[in-house]
Amino acid sequence: MSSKQGGKLKPLKQPKSGKKEYDEHDMELLQKKKEEEKALKELRTKASQKGSFGGAGLKKSGKK
């Protein structure tokens, strides 16, 4: 009998791991990382509202 499976077989999915146990040091690092991401997000929104830096934009030459 011929098999209908062609090519490579897909690997079986790994079961999801349970909740990780975090100690105080890990919790501090996670909190610090979240704060940094929040600060970067705020800076991005402020930068997008202001427009280009310096206000000069693209400089055009005087030649036509």
GROMACS .gro file of N, CA and C in nm:
model
  192
    1MET      N    1   0.083  -0.119   0.000
    1MET     CA    2   0.000   0.000   0.000
    1MET      C    3   0.087   0.124   0.000
    2SER      N    4   0.041   0.226  -0.068
    2SER     CA    5   0.119   0.349  -0.072
    2SER      C    6   0.070   0.445   0.036
    3SER      N    7   0.164   0.519   0.090
    3SER     CA    8   0.131   0.615   0.195
    3SER      C    9   0.106   0.751   0.132
    4LYS      N   10   0.011   0.825   0.185
    4LYS     CA   11  -0.018   0.958   0.132
    4LYS      C   12   0.071   1.065   0.192
    5GLN      N   13   0.152   1.028   0.290
    5GLN     CA   14   0.241   1.126   0.352
    5GLN      C   15   0.362   1.146   0.263
    6GLY      N   16   0.391   1.270   0.229
    6GLY     CA   17   0.507   1.300   0.147
    6GLY      C   18   0.597   1.398   0.219
    7GLY      N   19   0.724   1.390   0.193
    7GLY     CA   20   0.818   1.484   0.253
    7GLY      C   21   0.845   1.453   0.399
    8LYS      N   22   0.888   1.557   0.470
    8LYS     CA   23   0.924   1.539   0.611
    8LYS      C   24   0.800   1.533   0.699
    9LEU      N   25   0.810   1.458   0.806
    9LEU     CA   26   0.704   1.456   0.905
    9LEU      C   27   0.721   1.576   0.997
   10LYS      N   28   0.612   1.637   1.036
   10LYS     CA   29   0.619   1.750   1.129
   10LYS      C   30   0.653   1.698   1.269
   11PRO      N   31   0.737   1.770   1.341
   11PRO     CA   32   0.767   1.726   1.478
   11PRO      C   33   0.645   1.744   1.568
   12LEU      N   34   0.634   1.658   1.666
   12LEU     CA   35   0.523   1.669   1.760
   12LEU      C   36   0.537   1.794   1.844
   13LYS      N   37   0.425   1.857   1.876
   13LYS     CA   38   0.430   1.978   1.957
   13LYS      C   39   0.469   1.942   2.100
   14GLN      N   40   0.553   2.026   2.158
   14GLN     CA   41   0.594   2.006   2.296
   14GLN      C   42   0.484   2.057   2.388
   15PRO      N   43   0.457   1.989   2.498
   15PRO     CA   44   0.357   2.039   2.592
   15PRO      C   45   0.405   2.169   2.657
   16LYS      N   46   0.311   2.258   2.685
   16LYS     CA   47   0.346   2.386   2.745
   16LYS      C   48   0.400   2.364   2.886
   17SER      N   49   0.504   2.440   2.917
   17SER     CA   50   0.560   2.427   3.051
   17SER      C   51   0.471   2.502   3.149
   18GLY      N   52   0.476   2.461   3.274
   18GLY     CA   53   0.394   2.523   3.377
   18GLY      C   54   0.447   2.660   3.415
   19LYS      N   55   0.385   2.720   3.513
   19LYS     CA   56   0.429   2.851   3.561
   19LYS      C   57   0.569   2.839   3.619
   20LYS      N   58   0.650   2.939   3.590
   20LYS     CA   59   0.787   2.940   3.642
   20LYS      C   60   0.789   3.001   3.781
   21GLU      N   61   0.880   2.951   3.860
   21GLU     CA   62   0.898   3.006   3.994
   21GLU      C   63   1.001   3.118   3.985
   22TYR      N   64   0.966   3.236   4.031
   22TYR     CA   65   1.056   3.351   4.027
   22TYR      C   66   1.099   3.385   4.169
   23ASP      N   67   1.229   3.415   4.183
   23ASP     CA   68   1.274   3.463   4.313
   23ASP      C   69   1.275   3.616   4.309
   24GLU      N   70   1.318   3.678   4.416
   24GLU     CA   71   1.312   3.824   4.427
   24GLU      C   72   1.395   3.891   4.319
   25HIS      N   73   1.512   3.835   4.291
   25HIS     CA   74   1.601   3.895   4.191
   25HIS      C   75   1.535   3.894   4.052
   26ASP      N   76   1.473   3.781   4.017
   26ASP     CA   77   1.406   3.772   3.887
   26ASP      C   78   1.290   3.870   3.879
   27MET      N   79   1.216   3.884   3.987
   27MET     CA   80   1.103   3.977   3.988
   27MET      C   81   1.150   4.121   3.969
   28GLU      N   82   1.263   4.156   4.031
   28GLU     CA   83   1.318   4.291   4.014
   28GLU      C   84   1.357   4.315   3.869
   29LEU      N   85   1.420   4.217   3.807
   29LEU     CA   86   1.461   4.232   3.667
   29LEU      C   87   1.339   4.246   3.575
   30LEU      N   88   1.235   4.167   3.600
   30LEU     CA   89   1.115   4.177   3.518
   30LEU      C   90   1.048   4.313   3.534
   31GLN      N   91   1.043   4.363   3.658
   31GLN     CA   92   0.982   4.493   3.684
   31GLN      C   93   1.061   4.604   3.614
   32LYS      N   94   1.193   4.595   3.622
   32LYS     CA   95   1.279   4.695   3.558
   32LYS      C   96   1.262   4.692   3.407
   33LYS      N   97   1.251   4.573   3.350
   33LYS     CA   98   1.233   4.559   3.206
   33LYS      C   99   1.100   4.620   3.162
   34LYS      N  100   0.993   4.596   3.240
   34LYS     CA  101   0.863   4.652   3.207
   34LYS      C  102   0.867   4.805   3.212
   35GLU      N  103   0.936   4.861   3.311
   35GLU     CA  104   0.945   5.006   3.323
   35GLU      C  105   1.022   5.066   3.206
   36GLU      N  106   1.130   4.999   3.163
   36GLU     CA  107   1.207   5.048   3.049
   36GLU      C  108   1.124   5.045   2.922
   37GLU      N  109   1.048   4.937   2.901
   37GLU     CA  110   0.963   4.928   2.783
   37GLU      C  111   0.856   5.036   2.783
   38LYS      N  112   0.801   5.064   2.901
   38LYS     CA  113   0.699   5.168   2.913
   38LYS      C  114   0.759   5.305   2.880
   39ALA      N  115   0.880   5.332   2.930
   39ALA     CA  116   0.945   5.459   2.902
   39ALA      C  117   0.976   5.474   2.753
   40LEU      N  118   1.022   5.366   2.689
   40LEU     CA  119   1.050   5.372   2.546
   40LEU      C  120   0.923   5.396   2.465
   41LYS      N  121   0.816   5.334   2.507
   41LYS     CA  122   0.689   5.352   2.437
   41LYS      C  123   0.643   5.498   2.446
   42GLU      N  124   0.658   5.558   2.565
   42GLU     CA  125   0.621   5.698   2.582
   42GLU      C  126   0.708   5.789   2.496
   43LEU      N  127   0.837   5.760   2.491
   43LEU     CA  128   0.926   5.841   2.408
   43LEU      C  129   0.890   5.831   2.260
   44ARG      N  130   0.853   5.711   2.217
   44ARG     CA  131   0.814   5.694   2.077
   44ARG      C  132   0.690   5.775   2.043
   45THR      N  133   0.593   5.775   2.134
   45THR     CA  134   0.471   5.852   2.106
   45THR      C  135   0.500   6.002   2.103
   46LYS      N  136   0.586   6.048   2.194
   46LYS     CA  137   0.622   6.190   2.194
   46LYS      C  138   0.697   6.227   2.068
   47ALA      N  139   0.789   6.141   2.024
   47ALA     CA  140   0.868   6.169   1.904
   47ALA      C  141   0.780   6.170   1.780
   48SER      N  142   0.682   6.082   1.774
   48SER     CA  143   0.595   6.078   1.656
   48SER      C  144   0.504   6.201   1.651
   49GLN      N  145   0.472   6.258   1.765
   49GLN     CA  146   0.387   6.377   1.767
   49GLN      C  147   0.465   6.501   1.724
   50LYS      N  148   0.592   6.508   1.760
   50LYS     CA  149   0.672   6.627   1.729
   50LYS      C  150   0.708   6.636   1.582
   51GLY      N  151   0.731   6.526   1.516
   51GLY     CA  152   0.773   6.529   1.377
   51GLY      C  153   0.923   6.512   1.369
   52SER      N  154   0.985   6.575   1.271
   52SER     CA  155   1.129   6.556   1.251
   52SER      C  156   1.209   6.635   1.354
   53PHE      N  157   1.327   6.587   1.384
   53PHE     CA  158   1.415   6.654   1.479
   53PHE      C  159   1.481   6.774   1.412
   54GLY      N  160   1.497   6.882   1.485
   54GLY     CA  161   1.564   7.000   1.432
   54GLY      C  162   1.474   7.088   1.349
   55GLY      N  163   1.369   7.036   1.296
   55GLY     CA  164   1.275   7.116   1.218
   55GLY      C  165   1.321   7.148   1.078
   56ALA      N  166   1.444   7.106   1.038
   56ALA     CA  167   1.494   7.140   0.906
   56ALA      C  168   1.434   7.047   0.801
   57GLY      N  169   1.415   6.922   0.833
   57GLY     CA  170   1.361   6.828   0.736
   57GLY      C  171   1.462   6.800   0.627
   58LEU      N  172   1.416   6.770   0.507
   58LEU     CA  173   1.505   6.745   0.394
   58LEU      C  174   1.547   6.878   0.334
   59LYS      N  175   1.677   6.889   0.312
   59LYS     CA  176   1.726   7.012   0.250
   59LYS      C  177   1.723   6.998   0.100
   60LYS      N  178   1.668   7.097   0.034
   60LYS     CA  179   1.660   7.095  -0.112
   60LYS      C  180   1.765   7.189  -0.167
   61SER      N  181   1.823   7.149  -0.278
   61SER     CA  182   1.923   7.235  -0.338
   61SER      C  183   1.854   7.347  -0.416
   62GLY      N  184   1.927   7.452  -0.442
   62GLY     CA  185   1.870   7.566  -0.511
   62GLY      C  186   1.865   7.547  -0.663
   63LYS      N  187   1.930   7.442  -0.712
   63LYS     CA  188   1.931   7.419  -0.858
   63LYS      C  189   1.800   7.364  -0.906
   64LYS      N  190   1.764   7.405  -1.028
   64LYS     CA  191   1.641   7.354  -1.089
   64LYS      C  192   1.670   7.301  -1.227
   0.00000   0.00000   0.00000
